[in-house]
GROMACS .gro file of C-alpha atoms in nm:
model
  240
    1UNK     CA    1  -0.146  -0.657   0.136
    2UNK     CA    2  -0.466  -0.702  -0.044
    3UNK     CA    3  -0.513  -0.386  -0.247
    4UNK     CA    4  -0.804  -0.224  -0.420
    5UNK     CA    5  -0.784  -0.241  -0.793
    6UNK     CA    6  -0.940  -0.098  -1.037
    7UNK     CA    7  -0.954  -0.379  -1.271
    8UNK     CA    8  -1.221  -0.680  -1.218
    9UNK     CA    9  -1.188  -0.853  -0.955
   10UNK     CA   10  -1.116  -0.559  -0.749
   11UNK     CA   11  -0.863  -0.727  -0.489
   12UNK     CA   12  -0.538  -0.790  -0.621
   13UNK     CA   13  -0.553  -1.168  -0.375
   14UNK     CA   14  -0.846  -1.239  -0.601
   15UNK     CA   15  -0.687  -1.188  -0.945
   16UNK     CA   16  -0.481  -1.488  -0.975
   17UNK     CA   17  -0.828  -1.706  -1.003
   18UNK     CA   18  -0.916  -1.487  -1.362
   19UNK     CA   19  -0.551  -1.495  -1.496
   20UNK     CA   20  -0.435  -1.771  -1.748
   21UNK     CA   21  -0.108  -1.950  -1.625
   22UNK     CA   22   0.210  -1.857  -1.835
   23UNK     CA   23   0.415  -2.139  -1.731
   24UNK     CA   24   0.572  -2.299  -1.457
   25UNK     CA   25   0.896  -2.384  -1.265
   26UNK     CA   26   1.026  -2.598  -0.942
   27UNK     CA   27   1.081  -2.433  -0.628
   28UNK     CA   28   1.331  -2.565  -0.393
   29UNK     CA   29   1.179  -2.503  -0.049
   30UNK     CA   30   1.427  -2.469   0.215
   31UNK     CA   31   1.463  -2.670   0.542
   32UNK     CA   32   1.330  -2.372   0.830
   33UNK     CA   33   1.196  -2.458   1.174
   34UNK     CA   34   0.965  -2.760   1.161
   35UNK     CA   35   0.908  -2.708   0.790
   36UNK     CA   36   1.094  -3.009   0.586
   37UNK     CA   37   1.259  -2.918   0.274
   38UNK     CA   38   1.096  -3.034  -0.048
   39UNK     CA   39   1.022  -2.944  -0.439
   40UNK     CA   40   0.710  -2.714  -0.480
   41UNK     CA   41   0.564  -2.691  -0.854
   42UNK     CA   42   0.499  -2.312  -0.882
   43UNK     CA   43   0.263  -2.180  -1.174
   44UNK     CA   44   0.290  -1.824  -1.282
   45UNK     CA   45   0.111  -1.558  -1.407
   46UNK     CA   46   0.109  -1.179  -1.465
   47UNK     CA   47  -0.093  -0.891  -1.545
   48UNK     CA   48  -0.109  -0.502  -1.563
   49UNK     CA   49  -0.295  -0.334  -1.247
   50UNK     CA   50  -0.374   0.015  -1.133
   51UNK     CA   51  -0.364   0.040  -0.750
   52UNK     CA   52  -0.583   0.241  -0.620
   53UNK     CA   53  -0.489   0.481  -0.337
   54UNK     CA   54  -0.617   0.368  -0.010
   55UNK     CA   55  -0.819   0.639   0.031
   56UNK     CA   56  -0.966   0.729  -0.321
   57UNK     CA   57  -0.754   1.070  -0.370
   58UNK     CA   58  -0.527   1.086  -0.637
   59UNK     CA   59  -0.493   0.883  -0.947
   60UNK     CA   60  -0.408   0.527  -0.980
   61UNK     CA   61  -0.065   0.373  -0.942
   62UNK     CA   62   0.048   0.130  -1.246
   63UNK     CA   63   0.233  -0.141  -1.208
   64UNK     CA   64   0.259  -0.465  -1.318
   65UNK     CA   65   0.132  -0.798  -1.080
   66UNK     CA   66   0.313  -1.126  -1.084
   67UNK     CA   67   0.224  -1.404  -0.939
   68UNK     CA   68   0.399  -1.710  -0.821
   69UNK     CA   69   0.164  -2.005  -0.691
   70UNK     CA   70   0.144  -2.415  -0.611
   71UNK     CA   71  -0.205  -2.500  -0.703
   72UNK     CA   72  -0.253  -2.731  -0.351
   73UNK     CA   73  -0.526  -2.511  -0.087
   74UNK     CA   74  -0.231  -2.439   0.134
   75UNK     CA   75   0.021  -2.448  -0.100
   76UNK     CA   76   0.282  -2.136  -0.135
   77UNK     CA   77   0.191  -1.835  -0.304
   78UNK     CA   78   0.366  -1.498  -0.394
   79UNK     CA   79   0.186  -1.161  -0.503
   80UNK     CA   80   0.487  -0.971  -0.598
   81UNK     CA   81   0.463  -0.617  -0.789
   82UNK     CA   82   0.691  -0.424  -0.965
   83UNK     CA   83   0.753  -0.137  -1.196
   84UNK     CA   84   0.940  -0.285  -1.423
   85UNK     CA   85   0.759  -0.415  -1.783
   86UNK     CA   86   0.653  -0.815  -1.816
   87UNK     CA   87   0.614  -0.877  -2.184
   88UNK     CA   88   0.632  -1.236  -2.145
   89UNK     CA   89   0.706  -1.565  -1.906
   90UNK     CA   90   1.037  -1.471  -1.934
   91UNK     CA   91   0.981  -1.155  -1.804
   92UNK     CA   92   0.754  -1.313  -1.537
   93UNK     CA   93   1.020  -1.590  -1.403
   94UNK     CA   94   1.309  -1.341  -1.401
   95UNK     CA   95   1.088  -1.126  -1.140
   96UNK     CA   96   1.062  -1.393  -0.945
   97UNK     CA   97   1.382  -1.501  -0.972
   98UNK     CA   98   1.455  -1.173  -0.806
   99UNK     CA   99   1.199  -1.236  -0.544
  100UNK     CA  100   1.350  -1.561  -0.452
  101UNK     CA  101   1.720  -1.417  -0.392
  102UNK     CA  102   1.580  -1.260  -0.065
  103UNK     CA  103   1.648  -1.593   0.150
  104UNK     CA  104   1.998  -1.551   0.036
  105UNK     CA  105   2.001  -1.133   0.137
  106UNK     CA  106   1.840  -1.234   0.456
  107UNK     CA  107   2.142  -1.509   0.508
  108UNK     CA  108   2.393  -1.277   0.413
  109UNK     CA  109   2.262  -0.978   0.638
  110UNK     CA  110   2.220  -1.236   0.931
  111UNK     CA  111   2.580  -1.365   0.867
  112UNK     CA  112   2.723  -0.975   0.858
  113UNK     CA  113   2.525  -0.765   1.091
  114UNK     CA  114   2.398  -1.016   1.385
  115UNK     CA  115   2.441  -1.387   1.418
  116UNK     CA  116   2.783  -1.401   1.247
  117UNK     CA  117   3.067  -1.096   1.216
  118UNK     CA  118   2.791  -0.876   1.459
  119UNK     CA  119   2.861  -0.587   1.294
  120UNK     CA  120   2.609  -0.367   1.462
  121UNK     CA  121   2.780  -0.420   1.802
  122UNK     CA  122   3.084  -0.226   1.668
  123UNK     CA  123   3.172   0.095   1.896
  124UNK     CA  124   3.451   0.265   1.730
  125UNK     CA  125   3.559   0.612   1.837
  126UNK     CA  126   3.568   0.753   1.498
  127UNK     CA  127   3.341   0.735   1.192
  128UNK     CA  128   3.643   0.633   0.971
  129UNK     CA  129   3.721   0.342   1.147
  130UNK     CA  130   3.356   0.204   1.198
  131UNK     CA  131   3.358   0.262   0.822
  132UNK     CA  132   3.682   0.026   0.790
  133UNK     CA  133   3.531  -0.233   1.010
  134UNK     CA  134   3.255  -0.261   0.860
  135UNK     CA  135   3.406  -0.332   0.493
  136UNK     CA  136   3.643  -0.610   0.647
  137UNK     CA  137   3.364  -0.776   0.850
  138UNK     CA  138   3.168  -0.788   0.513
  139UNK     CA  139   3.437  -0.923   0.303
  140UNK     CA  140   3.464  -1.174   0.589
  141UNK     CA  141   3.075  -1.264   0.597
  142UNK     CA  142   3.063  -1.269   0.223
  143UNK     CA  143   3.328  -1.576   0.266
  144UNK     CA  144   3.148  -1.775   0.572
  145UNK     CA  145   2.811  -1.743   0.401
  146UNK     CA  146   2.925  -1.920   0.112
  147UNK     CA  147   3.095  -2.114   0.342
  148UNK     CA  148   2.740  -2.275   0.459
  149UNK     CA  149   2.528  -2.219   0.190
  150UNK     CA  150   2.749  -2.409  -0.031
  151UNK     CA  151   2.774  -2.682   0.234
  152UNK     CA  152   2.423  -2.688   0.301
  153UNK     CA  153   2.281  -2.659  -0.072
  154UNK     CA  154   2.221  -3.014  -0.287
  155UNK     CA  155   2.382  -2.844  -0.588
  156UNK     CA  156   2.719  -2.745  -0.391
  157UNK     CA  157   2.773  -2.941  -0.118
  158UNK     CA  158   2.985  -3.248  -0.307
  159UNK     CA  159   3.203  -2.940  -0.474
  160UNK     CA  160   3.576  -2.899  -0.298
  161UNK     CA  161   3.582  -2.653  -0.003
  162UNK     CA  162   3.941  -2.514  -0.155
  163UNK     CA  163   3.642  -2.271  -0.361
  164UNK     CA  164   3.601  -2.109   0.007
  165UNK     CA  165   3.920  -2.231   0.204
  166UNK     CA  166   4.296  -2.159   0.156
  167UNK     CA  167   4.494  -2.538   0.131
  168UNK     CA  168   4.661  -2.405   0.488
  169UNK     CA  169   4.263  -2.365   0.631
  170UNK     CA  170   4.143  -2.665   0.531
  171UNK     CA  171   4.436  -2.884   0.626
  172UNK     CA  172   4.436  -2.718   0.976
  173UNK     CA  173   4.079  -2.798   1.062
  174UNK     CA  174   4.144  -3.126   0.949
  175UNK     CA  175   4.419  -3.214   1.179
  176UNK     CA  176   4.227  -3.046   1.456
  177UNK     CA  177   3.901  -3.235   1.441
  178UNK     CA  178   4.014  -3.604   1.216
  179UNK     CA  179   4.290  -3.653   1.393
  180UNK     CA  180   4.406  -3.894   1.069
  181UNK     CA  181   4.648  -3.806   0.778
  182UNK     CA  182   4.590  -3.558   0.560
  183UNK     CA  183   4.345  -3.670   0.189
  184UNK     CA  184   4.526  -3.664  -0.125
  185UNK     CA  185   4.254  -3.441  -0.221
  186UNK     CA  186   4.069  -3.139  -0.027
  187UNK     CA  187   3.739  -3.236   0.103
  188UNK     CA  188   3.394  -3.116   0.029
  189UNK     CA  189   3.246  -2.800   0.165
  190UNK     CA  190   2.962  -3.029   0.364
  191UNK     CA  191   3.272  -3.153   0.522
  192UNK     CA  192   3.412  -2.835   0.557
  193UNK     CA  193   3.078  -2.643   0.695
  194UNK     CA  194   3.014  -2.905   0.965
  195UNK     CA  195   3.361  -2.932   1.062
  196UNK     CA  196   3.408  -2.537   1.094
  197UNK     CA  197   3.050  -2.511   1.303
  198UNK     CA  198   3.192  -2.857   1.550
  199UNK     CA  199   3.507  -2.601   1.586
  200UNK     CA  200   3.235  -2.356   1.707
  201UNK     CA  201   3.064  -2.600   1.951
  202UNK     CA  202   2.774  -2.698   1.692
  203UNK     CA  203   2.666  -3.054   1.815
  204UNK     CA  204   2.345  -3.083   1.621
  205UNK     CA  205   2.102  -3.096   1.895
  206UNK     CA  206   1.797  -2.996   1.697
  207UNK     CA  207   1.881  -3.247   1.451
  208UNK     CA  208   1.826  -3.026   1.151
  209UNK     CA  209   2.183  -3.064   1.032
  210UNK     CA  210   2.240  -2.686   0.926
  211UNK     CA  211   2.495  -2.496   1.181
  212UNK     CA  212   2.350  -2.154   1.247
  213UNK     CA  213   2.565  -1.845   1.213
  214UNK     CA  214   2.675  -1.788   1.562
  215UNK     CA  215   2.863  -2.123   1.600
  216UNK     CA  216   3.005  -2.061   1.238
  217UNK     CA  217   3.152  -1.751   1.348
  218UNK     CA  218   3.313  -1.896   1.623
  219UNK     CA  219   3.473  -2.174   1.437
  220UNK     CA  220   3.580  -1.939   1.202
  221UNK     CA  221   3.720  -1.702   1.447
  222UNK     CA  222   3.928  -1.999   1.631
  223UNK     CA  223   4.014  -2.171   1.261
  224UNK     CA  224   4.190  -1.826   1.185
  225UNK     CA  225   4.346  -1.806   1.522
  226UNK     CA  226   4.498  -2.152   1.444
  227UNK     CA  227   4.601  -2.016   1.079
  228UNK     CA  228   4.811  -1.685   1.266
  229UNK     CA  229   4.985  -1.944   1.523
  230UNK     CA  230   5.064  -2.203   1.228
  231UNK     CA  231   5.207  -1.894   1.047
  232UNK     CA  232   5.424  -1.730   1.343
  233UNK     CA  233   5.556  -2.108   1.382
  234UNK     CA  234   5.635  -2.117   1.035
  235UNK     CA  235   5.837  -1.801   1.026
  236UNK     CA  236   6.019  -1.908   1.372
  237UNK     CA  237   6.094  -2.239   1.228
  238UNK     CA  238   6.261  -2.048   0.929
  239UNK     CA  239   6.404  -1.846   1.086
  240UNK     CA  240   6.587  -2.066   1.364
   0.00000   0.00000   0.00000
């Protein structure tokens, strides 16, 4: 929101134009809807403000005004402020380091509370054992999330999936949906994020390559179905 100020220029949208730039850093811009990913320079700046109250009564709030911009017209551009003290760049890039974590929040609360373990659908009788519920279904979403972030993400996607699988999960989906022998050595979590969403009925049909968190659930759900009845077998085998 554009609020009164009052510093020169008197909108906080217009301050950016009278602050000097205190350095820069590259954005990774997501893949979302028909926006392509891509690398967006980002220069940032920061001053002290005093918001004024909206409607003149009461003294001035201080705080401190960051912001995070590309320098194209429509390029990207942040006006984040805070209470806490910006001293320096540093100071500046850790705020919005902060500010950029929200994508992942947003992931994490889609993956817990309604595209993934749908933890606001829960109807338990008592408050103790929504309370339980809702602890396992987090662990649980913590797990899938990193699941497909890490097999969606540049940085991750070539690491091993045995960071997020057990040897006995990954081996399982493999025989399910290669229908070949079994690597010498676990497979990436790319590997392991598609194959988990195909076990959920992903097939891609929007072309944007990144499973969304109903069909992960599902696979996930069936992969650990196929984990208990691999188990029981186990135990029978042993046992006979």
């Amino acid at each position: 929101q554009n609020r009164r100020l009052e510093e020169a220029p008197g909108k906080l949208f217009e301050l950016p134009e009278v602050l000097a730039t205190a350095g820069s850093h590259t954005l990774n811009v997501m893949q979302k809807g028909g926006r392509v990913a891509r690398q967006a320079r980002m220069f940032i700046s920061y001053s002290e403000v005093s918001i004024k109250n909206p409607d003149n009564s009461g003294r001035a709030l201080p705080l401190t005004y960051v912001c995070c911009r590309e320098q194209a017209e429509d390029g990207a551009c942040w006006h984040l402020l805070t209470s806490e003290k910006v001293a320096c760049a540093a100071d500046a890039r850790r705020i919005v380091s902060h500010y950029e974590r929200r994508w992942l929040i947003e992931e994490y609360h889609k993956a817990w509370k309604s595209g993934g373990t749908c933890v606001e659908s829960l109807r338990m009788q008592t408050r103790d054992n929504l309370e339980r519920m809702v602890v396992i279904k987090a662990f649980i979403a913590v797990r899938v999330l990193g699941l497909r972030q890490g097999g969606i993400s540049e940085e991750t996607q070539n690491d091993s999936c045995e960071k997020i699988l057990t040897p006995t999960e990954w081996k399982l989906l493999w025989v399910k949906l290669e229908g070949k022998p079994l690597p010498s050595q676990a497979p990436t979590l790319k590997w392991a994020c598609l194959k988990l969403a195909k076990l959920g009925r992903w097939h891609d049909s929007k072309r944007t390559g990144r499973p969304g968190w109903v069909v992960m659930w599902d696979g996930w759900f069936r992969l650990q179905d196929m984990v208990e009845g691999y188990l029981v077998m186990k135990s029978l085998d042993q046992e006979i």
